[in-house]
């Protein structure tokens, strides 16, 4: 067994925040029964929406594919239980304010019958890495830390780089969220099994399992599971409890002491990062043939009667989950999917549990209200920014919609951690403004890409028309020349005949 290590890099900025995790970690993970109805959004990942492969009225089994991955960045969706497809329609989803998006709705039959195993699963060590990556793609597995980037594509991209370390992210630094902590306590063997699969798929020899110092039970349980495995390639690393040390780039800095370049990725410095829950999901799929149809999520906050971590089927409504956590308290004011720093405020609890949902937080405080005060240029926001950005400058340029300056000042590197908001004495909603500015820049980029494609199509069309015009002109010239020659030949023939006739007379 490898002992926890402390040879760490340094993190810039960040905040030591009150954890608020004791309430939800005092009981084991609660299994939420399968509800009567499941609502499965087609977009539960970063990328193109999945395409339904089922019809209304069709019977489906647990684990059956119901929507296929689409595009280069896609992830399939599987039925979380058995039942009948009753609708494919827009439904409120955990986007900001619970906007609607297309979902597959399953009326469950209560039998929870599993689909037949599609394959006889071989030992993953006997499977070629490429095949293993292809199979991970079919399991609908995405990054469960919140980014929901399709895992197989991330790994495939990683294999094109010179890699040295796999880092498992067990750093759950945002207040209130404790699902990874409980997962590490109760599913340590599955997490480490997932790490071994990932090492094989990536052809790597070292995996750091990073866990914060404030999770002694998780560290202990992982240490025991490591001892049972006796795999020297897996090394436990204890990191300080500071927000946002669980951000990918920050974790690489802490664990591998390597700085991810601006606009770059961890693979640029030889590291690939996967969340511990993602590793467990990979193990369940590759070893047990269970696609991603459930997840552990934290249900907490002063607005919930019995804060707890639950394991629930994807597509279960938040209302159903909260009911199993004892329901709402009288103080309940605001529903947030995610943590208090990065979560999204909802206007309805009809939204379903999705792959990204690591926390259901019900606060006693209403959404922040009241006008922001002018910036007093105190510099607090810059001092805590883990990316060493200048949030006050970014805010200025975001308000002015100055895309060039926003790029110059590194807006695209902002990880939307919310540290700057929290310390701002003027209560300026910096992160919200950055999020919107990023969305505008993405729209502009999409528009530019569309305009570029239209320009290329226009030029290609013009080239084709010119080419066709040239070809027509050449053909006309050839026809004219042929006609001229034919005319000359005909005249010559007439002349010859006349001469012959004249000679005969
Ligand atoms: S913390 Fe707020 S008031 Fe202070 S410089 Fe930053 S934006 Fe301005
Ligand atoms: S939200 Fe962005 S700008 Fe603000 S502290 Fe975090 S990374 Fe820095």
Coordinates of C-alpha atoms and ligand atoms in Angstrom, one line a residue:
X1 CA 0.0 0.0 0.0
X2 CA 1.2 3.5 -0.8
X3 CA 0.9 5.9 2.1
X4 CA -0.7 9.4 1.7
X5 CA 1.8 11.9 0.5
X6 CA 2.2 15.6 1.0
X7 CA 4.8 16.7 -1.7
X8 CA 2.4 19.1 -3.2
X9 CA 2.5 22.1 -5.5
X10 CA 1.0 25.5 -4.5
X11 CA -2.4 26.8 -5.3
X12 CA -2.9 30.5 -5.9
X13 CA -5.8 32.3 -4.2
X14 CA -8.8 30.3 -3.2
X15 CA -10.9 30.4 -0.1
X16 CA -11.2 28.4 3.1
X17 CA -15.0 28.0 3.3
X18 CA -17.3 26.6 6.0
X19 CA -17.8 22.9 4.9
X20 CA -21.5 22.4 6.0
X21 CA -21.0 18.6 5.3
X22 CA -21.5 17.0 8.7
X23 CA -25.3 16.8 8.4
X24 CA -25.3 14.9 5.1
X25 CA -22.4 12.5 6.0
X26 CA -23.7 11.3 9.4
X27 CA -25.8 8.5 7.8
X28 CA -24.9 5.9 5.1
X29 CA -26.0 6.4 1.5
X30 CA -29.8 6.0 1.2
X31 CA -31.1 4.1 -1.8
X32 CA -34.1 5.9 -3.3
X33 CA -36.8 3.5 -4.6
X34 CA -37.5 3.6 -8.4
X35 CA -40.3 6.1 -8.9
X36 CA -43.4 5.6 -11.0
X37 CA -42.0 7.8 -13.8
X38 CA -38.5 8.6 -15.0
X39 CA -37.6 11.6 -17.1
X40 CA -34.4 11.3 -19.1
X41 CA -33.0 14.4 -20.8
X42 CA -31.3 13.8 -24.1
X43 CA -28.6 16.3 -23.2
X44 CA -27.0 15.2 -19.9
X45 CA -23.4 15.8 -21.1
X46 CA -21.3 18.5 -22.7
X47 CA -21.9 18.0 -26.5
X48 CA -24.6 17.2 -29.0
X49 CA -28.0 15.9 -27.7
X50 CA -28.4 12.1 -27.9
X51 CA -30.9 10.9 -30.6
X52 CA -33.8 8.7 -29.4
X53 CA -33.8 5.1 -30.7
X54 CA -37.2 4.2 -29.1
X55 CA -40.8 5.0 -30.0
X56 CA -43.7 6.1 -27.8
X57 CA -45.5 2.9 -26.5
X58 CA -42.3 0.8 -26.7
X59 CA -41.4 -1.4 -23.7
X60 CA -37.9 -1.0 -22.4
X61 CA -35.7 -2.8 -19.9
X62 CA -33.3 -1.4 -17.3
X63 CA -30.0 -0.5 -18.9
X64 CA -31.4 -0.6 -22.5
X65 CA -30.2 2.0 -24.9
X66 CA -32.9 4.6 -25.4
X67 CA -30.9 7.4 -27.1
X68 CA -27.7 7.1 -29.1
X69 CA -24.7 9.3 -29.0
X70 CA -24.7 11.9 -31.8
X71 CA -21.7 13.9 -33.2
X72 CA -18.1 13.8 -32.2
X73 CA -19.0 14.9 -28.7
X74 CA -21.9 12.8 -27.6
X75 CA -23.0 10.3 -25.0
X76 CA -25.8 7.7 -25.1
X77 CA -28.7 7.5 -22.7
X78 CA -30.0 4.3 -21.1
X79 CA -33.3 3.4 -19.5
X80 CA -32.9 3.7 -15.7
X81 CA -35.6 1.1 -15.1
X82 CA -38.0 -1.1 -17.0
X83 CA -41.4 0.3 -18.3
X84 CA -43.1 1.9 -21.2
X85 CA -42.0 5.0 -23.2
X86 CA -44.9 7.4 -22.8
X87 CA -43.5 10.6 -24.2
X88 CA -40.6 12.3 -25.9
X89 CA -41.2 15.9 -25.2
X90 CA -39.7 19.1 -23.6
X91 CA -39.6 18.9 -19.8
X92 CA -38.0 21.2 -17.2
X93 CA -34.3 20.2 -16.7
X94 CA -31.6 21.4 -14.3
X95 CA -30.4 24.2 -16.5
X96 CA -30.4 27.7 -15.1
X97 CA -34.0 28.3 -13.8
X98 CA -35.2 24.9 -14.9
X99 CA -35.6 25.7 -18.6
X100 CA -37.2 23.0 -20.7
X101 CA -35.3 20.5 -23.0
X102 CA -36.3 17.3 -24.9
X103 CA -36.7 14.3 -22.6
X104 CA -37.7 10.6 -22.9
X105 CA -40.4 9.8 -20.3
X106 CA -40.7 6.3 -19.0
X107 CA -43.7 5.0 -17.1
X108 CA -42.1 2.4 -14.8
X109 CA -43.6 -1.0 -14.4
X110 CA -42.3 -1.5 -10.9
X111 CA -40.4 -4.7 -11.9
X112 CA -37.1 -3.1 -12.7
X113 CA -36.2 -5.9 -15.2
X114 CA -32.7 -5.7 -16.5
X115 CA -31.7 -5.9 -20.2
X116 CA -29.9 -9.0 -21.2
X117 CA -26.1 -8.7 -20.9
X118 CA -25.0 -7.7 -24.4
X119 CA -21.7 -9.4 -24.2
X120 CA -19.8 -12.0 -22.2
X121 CA -17.5 -9.6 -20.4
X122 CA -13.8 -10.6 -20.7
X123 CA -11.2 -9.5 -18.1
X124 CA -10.5 -5.9 -19.0
X125 CA -6.7 -6.7 -19.0
X126 CA -7.3 -9.0 -22.0
X127 CA -9.0 -6.2 -24.0
X128 CA -7.1 -3.9 -26.3
X129 CA -7.0 -0.3 -25.0
X130 CA -8.8 1.0 -28.1
X131 CA -11.6 -1.5 -27.7
X132 CA -11.9 -0.6 -24.0
X133 CA -12.3 3.1 -24.9
X134 CA -14.9 2.2 -27.5
X135 CA -16.8 0.2 -24.8
X136 CA -16.6 3.1 -22.3
X137 CA -18.3 5.3 -24.9
X138 CA -21.2 2.8 -25.1
X139 CA -21.8 3.0 -21.3
X140 CA -23.0 6.6 -21.4
X141 CA -20.3 7.6 -19.0
X142 CA -19.5 11.3 -18.6
X143 CA -17.4 13.2 -16.1
X144 CA -19.5 13.0 -12.9
X145 CA -17.7 15.9 -11.1
X146 CA -20.0 18.4 -12.8
X147 CA -18.4 19.1 -16.1
X148 CA -20.1 16.0 -17.8
X149 CA -17.6 15.9 -20.7
X150 CA -18.1 12.5 -22.4
X151 CA -15.4 10.3 -20.7
X152 CA -14.5 8.1 -23.7
X153 CA -13.8 11.2 -25.9
X154 CA -11.7 12.8 -23.2
X155 CA -9.7 9.6 -22.9
X156 CA -9.3 9.2 -26.6
X157 CA -8.1 12.8 -26.9
X158 CA -5.7 12.1 -24.0
X159 CA -4.1 9.1 -25.8
X160 CA -2.9 11.5 -28.6
X161 CA -0.6 13.2 -26.0
X162 CA 2.5 12.2 -24.1
X163 CA 0.9 11.2 -20.8
X164 CA 2.5 10.5 -17.4
X165 CA -0.1 10.5 -14.7
X166 CA -3.7 9.6 -14.2
X167 CA -5.2 11.7 -11.4
X168 CA -8.4 10.6 -9.7
X169 CA -10.2 13.6 -8.3
X170 CA -11.6 12.9 -4.9
X171 CA -11.3 16.6 -3.9
X172 CA -14.8 17.8 -3.2
X173 CA -14.1 21.3 -2.1
X174 CA -17.4 23.1 -2.6
X175 CA -19.4 23.5 0.6
X176 CA -22.4 21.2 1.3
X177 CA -21.4 18.6 -1.4
X178 CA -20.4 15.3 0.1
X179 CA -21.4 12.6 -2.5
X180 CA -17.8 11.8 -3.5
X181 CA -16.8 11.6 0.2
X182 CA -19.6 9.0 0.8
X183 CA -18.8 7.2 -2.4
X184 CA -15.1 6.9 -1.4
X185 CA -16.2 5.5 2.0
X186 CA -18.7 3.0 0.6
X187 CA -17.4 2.2 -2.9
X188 CA -13.6 2.5 -2.5
X189 CA -12.9 -0.9 -4.3
X190 CA -15.0 0.1 -7.3
X191 CA -13.2 3.5 -7.5
X192 CA -9.8 1.8 -7.5
X193 CA -10.9 -0.9 -9.9
X194 CA -12.0 1.9 -12.2
X195 CA -8.5 3.4 -11.8
X196 CA -6.9 0.1 -12.9
X197 CA -9.1 0.0 -16.0
X198 CA -8.2 3.6 -16.8
X199 CA -4.5 2.8 -16.4
X200 CA -4.8 -0.1 -18.8
X201 CA -6.9 1.9 -21.3
X202 CA -4.3 4.8 -21.3
X203 CA -1.2 2.7 -21.1
X204 CA -0.1 4.5 -17.9
X205 CA 1.9 3.3 -14.8
X206 CA 0.9 5.9 -12.2
X207 CA -2.4 7.0 -10.8
X208 CA -2.6 9.6 -8.0
X209 CA -5.8 9.4 -6.0
X210 CA -6.3 12.9 -4.6
X211 CA -8.4 13.4 -1.4
X212 CA -8.7 16.4 0.8
X213 CA -7.4 16.4 4.4
X214 CA -10.9 16.9 5.8
X215 CA -12.1 13.5 4.7
X216 CA -10.4 11.1 7.2
X217 CA -13.0 8.3 6.7
X218 CA -12.6 8.3 2.9
X219 CA -8.8 8.4 3.2
X220 CA -8.9 5.5 5.7
X221 CA -11.2 3.4 3.5
X222 CA -9.2 4.1 0.4
X223 CA -6.1 3.1 2.2
X224 CA -7.6 -0.2 3.2
X225 CA -8.8 -0.9 -0.3
X226 CA -5.4 -0.1 -1.6
X227 CA -3.8 -2.5 0.8
X228 CA -6.2 -5.2 -0.4
X229 CA -5.3 -4.5 -4.0
X230 CA -1.6 -4.3 -3.5
X231 CA -1.1 -2.3 -6.7
X232 CA 1.9 0.0 -6.4
X233 CA 0.8 2.0 -9.4
X234 CA -2.0 3.6 -7.3
X235 CA -0.8 6.3 -4.9
X236 CA -3.0 8.1 -2.4
X237 CA -2.4 11.9 -2.2
X238 CA -3.8 14.0 0.6
X239 CA -4.3 17.6 -0.4
X240 CA -5.2 20.7 1.7
X241 CA -8.9 21.6 2.1
X242 CA -9.2 24.8 0.1
X243 CA -11.7 25.9 -2.5
X244 CA -11.4 25.4 -5.5
X245 CA -8.6 22.8 -5.3
X246 CA -10.9 20.3 -7.0
X247 CA -10.8 22.2 -10.3
X248 CA -8.9 20.1 -12.9
X249 CA -6.1 22.6 -13.5
X250 CA -5.8 23.4 -9.7
X251 CA -5.5 19.7 -8.9
X252 CA -2.8 19.1 -11.5
X253 CA -0.9 22.1 -9.9
X254 CA -1.3 20.6 -6.4
X255 CA -0.7 16.9 -7.2
X256 CA 1.8 16.9 -10.1
X257 CA 3.2 20.4 -9.4
X258 CA 2.7 21.3 -13.1
X259 CA 1.0 24.4 -14.4
X260 CA -1.6 23.9 -17.1
X261 CA -1.0 26.7 -19.7
X262 CA -3.6 29.4 -20.4
X263 CA -6.1 28.0 -22.8
X264 CA -4.6 24.5 -22.4
X265 CA -5.6 21.2 -20.9
X266 CA -4.1 18.9 -18.2
X267 CA -3.0 16.6 -21.1
X268 CA -0.7 19.4 -22.3
X269 CA 1.4 18.8 -19.1
X270 CA 1.1 15.0 -19.2
X271 CA -1.9 14.5 -16.9
X272 CA -5.4 13.2 -17.3
X273 CA -7.9 13.9 -14.5
X274 CA -11.0 11.8 -13.8
X275 CA -13.5 12.2 -11.0
X276 CA -13.7 9.3 -8.5
X277 CA -17.4 8.8 -9.3
X278 CA -16.5 8.5 -13.0
X279 CA -13.9 5.8 -12.1
X280 CA -16.6 3.9 -10.2
X281 CA -19.1 4.2 -13.1
X282 CA -16.4 2.9 -15.5
X283 CA -15.8 -0.1 -13.2
X284 CA -19.6 -0.8 -13.0
X285 CA -19.9 -0.8 -16.8
X286 CA -16.7 -2.6 -17.8
X287 CA -16.8 -5.3 -15.0
X288 CA -20.6 -5.5 -14.2
X289 CA -22.1 -4.5 -17.5
X290 CA -24.2 -1.7 -15.8
X291 CA -24.3 1.5 -17.9
X292 CA -24.6 4.8 -16.2
X293 CA -28.2 4.8 -14.9
X294 CA -27.9 6.0 -11.3
X295 CA -25.7 8.3 -9.3
X296 CA -25.0 9.3 -5.7
X297 CA -26.0 12.9 -4.9
X298 CA -26.1 15.0 -1.8
X299 CA -29.5 16.2 -0.6
X300 CA -28.9 19.0 2.0
X301 CA -29.4 22.5 3.3
X302 CA -31.6 24.0 6.0
X303 CA -34.6 23.5 3.7
X304 CA -34.3 19.7 3.8
X305 CA -35.7 17.7 6.8
X306 CA -33.0 14.9 6.8
X307 CA -29.9 15.9 4.9
X308 CA -28.3 12.7 3.4
X309 CA -26.6 11.3 0.4
X310 CA -28.8 9.3 -1.8
X311 CA -28.3 6.8 -4.6
X312 CA -31.1 7.4 -7.1
X313 CA -31.9 6.4 -10.7
X314 CA -31.2 9.1 -13.3
X315 CA -34.5 10.6 -14.3
X316 CA -36.0 10.5 -10.8
X317 CA -37.5 13.9 -10.1
X318 CA -35.9 16.1 -7.5
X319 CA -39.3 16.3 -5.7
X320 CA -39.3 12.5 -5.3
X321 CA -35.7 12.5 -4.0
X322 CA -36.5 15.3 -1.5
X323 CA -39.5 13.4 -0.3
X324 CA -37.2 10.5 0.6
X325 CA -34.9 12.9 2.5
X326 CA -37.8 13.7 4.8
X327 CA -39.3 16.5 2.6
X328 CA -38.9 20.3 2.9
X329 CA -38.6 22.2 6.1
X330 CA -40.5 25.4 6.8
X331 CA -37.4 27.4 6.1
X332 CA -37.0 26.1 2.5
X333 CA -36.6 29.1 0.3
X334 CA -34.4 28.3 -2.7
X335 CA -33.7 25.1 -4.7
X336 CA -30.2 24.8 -6.2
X337 CA -28.9 21.9 -8.3
X338 CA -25.2 21.8 -7.5
X339 CA -23.3 23.6 -4.7
X340 CA -23.8 27.2 -3.4
X341 CA -20.8 28.4 -5.5
X342 CA -21.4 26.8 -8.9
X343 CA -24.9 25.5 -8.7
X344 CA -28.0 26.6 -10.7
X345 CA -31.1 28.0 -9.1
X346 CA -34.3 26.2 -10.0
X347 CA -37.9 27.4 -10.1
X348 CA -39.4 23.9 -10.0
X349 CA -38.6 20.5 -8.3
X350 CA -40.1 18.6 -11.3
X351 CA -36.6 18.6 -12.8
X352 CA -35.0 15.2 -13.0
X353 CA -31.8 13.9 -11.5
X354 CA -29.2 14.1 -14.3
X355 CA -25.6 12.8 -14.7
X356 CA -24.2 16.2 -13.6
X357 CA -26.2 16.6 -10.4
X358 CA -23.8 16.1 -7.5
X359 CA -26.0 18.0 -5.1
X360 CA -29.6 19.1 -4.4
X361 CA -29.3 22.1 -2.1
X362 CA -32.4 23.7 -0.5
X363 CA -31.4 26.9 1.3
X364 CA -33.2 28.9 3.9
X365 CA -32.1 32.1 2.0
X366 CA -34.0 33.4 -1.0
X367 CA -32.0 34.0 -4.2
X368 CA -29.6 37.0 -3.8
X369 CA -31.5 40.2 -4.4
X370 CA -30.8 43.9 -4.2
X371 CA -28.7 46.1 -6.5
X372 CA -24.9 45.8 -6.6
X373 CA -22.9 48.7 -5.4
X374 CA -20.1 50.3 -7.6
X375 CA -16.7 48.7 -7.6
X376 CA -14.4 50.3 -5.0
X377 CA -11.3 48.8 -6.6
X378 CA -10.4 47.0 -3.3
X379 CA -8.7 44.2 -5.2
X380 CA -10.2 41.5 -3.0
X381 CA -11.5 39.6 -6.1
X382 CA -8.0 39.4 -7.7
X383 CA -6.4 38.2 -4.5
X384 CA -8.7 35.1 -4.3
X385 CA -8.8 34.3 -8.0
X386 CA -7.2 30.9 -8.4
X387 CA -6.4 31.7 -12.1
X388 CA -4.7 35.0 -11.2
X389 CA -7.2 36.9 -13.3
X390 CA -8.3 40.5 -12.7
X391 CA -12.1 40.1 -12.1
X392 CA -12.7 43.8 -11.7
X393 CA -11.2 44.5 -15.1
X394 CA -13.0 41.5 -16.6
X395 CA -16.3 42.8 -15.2
X396 CA -15.7 46.3 -16.7
X397 CA -15.0 44.8 -20.2
X398 CA -17.9 42.3 -19.8
X399 CA -20.3 45.2 -19.2
X400 CA -18.8 47.0 -22.2
X401 CA -19.1 43.9 -24.3
X402 CA -15.5 44.3 -25.4
X403 CA -14.7 40.8 -26.7
X404 CA -11.1 41.6 -27.5
X405 CA -10.2 42.9 -24.1
X406 CA -12.1 40.0 -22.5
X407 CA -9.9 37.6 -24.4
X408 CA -6.7 39.6 -23.6
X409 CA -7.6 39.5 -19.9
X410 CA -8.2 35.7 -20.0
X411 CA -11.9 35.4 -19.6
X412 CA -11.9 32.0 -21.2
X413 CA -9.6 30.7 -18.5
X414 CA -12.1 31.7 -15.8
X415 CA -13.4 28.5 -14.1
X416 CA -16.5 30.2 -12.7
X417 CA -15.6 29.2 -9.2
X418 CA -17.4 32.2 -7.7
X419 CA -14.6 33.1 -5.2
X420 CA -14.6 36.7 -6.6
X421 CA -18.3 37.1 -6.0
X422 CA -18.1 35.8 -2.4
X423 CA -15.5 38.3 -1.3
X424 CA -16.8 41.4 -3.2
X425 CA -17.9 44.0 -0.7
X426 CA -20.0 45.7 -3.4
X427 CA -21.9 42.4 -4.0
X428 CA -21.2 42.6 -7.7
X429 CA -22.4 39.4 -9.5
X430 CA -19.0 39.0 -11.2
X431 CA -19.3 35.2 -12.0
X432 CA -22.8 35.5 -13.5
X433 CA -21.5 38.4 -15.7
X434 CA -18.5 36.3 -16.8
X435 CA -20.8 33.3 -17.6
X436 CA -23.0 35.4 -19.8
X437 CA -19.9 37.1 -21.5
X438 CA -18.5 33.6 -22.2
X439 CA -21.8 32.5 -23.7
X440 CA -21.8 35.7 -25.9
X441 CA -18.3 34.9 -27.1
X442 CA -19.2 31.3 -27.8
X443 CA -22.2 32.6 -29.8
X444 CA -19.9 35.1 -31.7
X445 CA -17.5 32.2 -32.4
X446 CA -20.4 30.0 -33.7
X447 CA -21.6 32.9 -35.8
X448 CA -18.1 33.5 -37.2
X449 CA -17.8 29.8 -37.9
X450 CA -21.2 29.8 -39.7
X451 CA -20.2 32.9 -41.7
X452 CA -16.9 31.3 -42.6
X453 CA -18.7 28.1 -43.8
X454 CA -21.1 30.3 -45.8
X455 CA -18.1 32.2 -47.3
X456 CA -16.4 29.0 -48.3
X457 CA -19.7 27.6 -49.8
X458 CA -20.1 30.9 -51.7
X459 CA -16.6 30.9 -53.0
X460 CA -16.8 27.2 -54.0
X461 CA -20.1 27.9 -55.8
X462 CA -18.5 30.9 -57.6
X463 CA -15.5 28.8 -58.6
X464 CA -17.8 26.0 -59.9
X465 CA -19.9 28.6 -61.9
X466 CA -16.7 30.1 -63.4
X467 CA -15.4 26.6 -64.2
X468 CA -18.6 25.7 -65.9
X469 CA -18.6 29.0 -67.8
X470 CA -15.1 28.3 -69.0
X471 CA -16.0 24.8 -70.0
X472 CA -19.0 26.2 -71.9
X473 CA -16.9 28.8 -73.6
X474 CA -14.3 26.3 -74.6
X475 CA -17.0 24.0 -75.9
X476 CA -18.6 26.8 -77.9
X477 CA -15.2 27.8 -79.4
X478 CA -14.6 24.1 -80.2
X479 CA -18.1 23.9 -81.9
X480 CA -17.4 27.1 -83.8
X481 CA -14.1 25.9 -84.9
X482 CA -15.6 22.5 -85.9
X483 CA -18.4 24.3 -87.8
X484 CA -15.9 26.6 -89.5
X485 CA -13.8 23.6 -90.5
X486 CA -16.9 21.7 -91.7
X487 CA -17.9 24.8 -93.7
X488 CA -14.5 25.1 -95.3
X489 CA -14.5 21.4 -96.0
X490 CA -17.9 21.6 -97.6
X491 CA -16.9 24.5 -99.8
X492 CA -13.7 22.7 -100.8
X493 CA -15.8 19.7 -101.7
X494 CA -18.2 21.8 -103.8
X495 CA -15.3 23.5 -105.5
X496 CA -13.8 20.1 -106.3
X497 CA -17.0 18.8 -107.7
X498 CA -17.5 21.9 -109.8
X499 CA -13.9 21.6 -111.1
X500 CA -14.5 18.0 -112.0
X501 CA -17.8 19.0 -113.7
X502 CA -16.1 21.9 -115.6
X503 CA -13.3 19.5 -116.7
X504 CA -15.8 16.9 -117.9
X505 CA -17.7 19.5 -120.0
Ligands
LIG1 S1 -13.9 42.9 -5.0 FE1 -15.7 43.9 -5.9 S2 -15.3 46.1 -5.2 FE2 -13.4 45.0 -4.9 S3 -12.2 45.3 -6.8 FE3 -13.3 43.4 -7.0 S4 -15.2 44.0 -8.1 FE4 -14.3 45.9 -7.2
LIG2 S1 -15.0 33.1 -11.0 FE1 -13.4 33.3 -12.5 S2 -12.6 35.4 -12.2 FE2 -13.8 34.9 -10.4 S3 -12.3 34.0 -8.9 FE3 -13.2 32.3 -10.1 S4 -11.8 32.0 -11.8 FE4 -11.4 34.0 -10.9

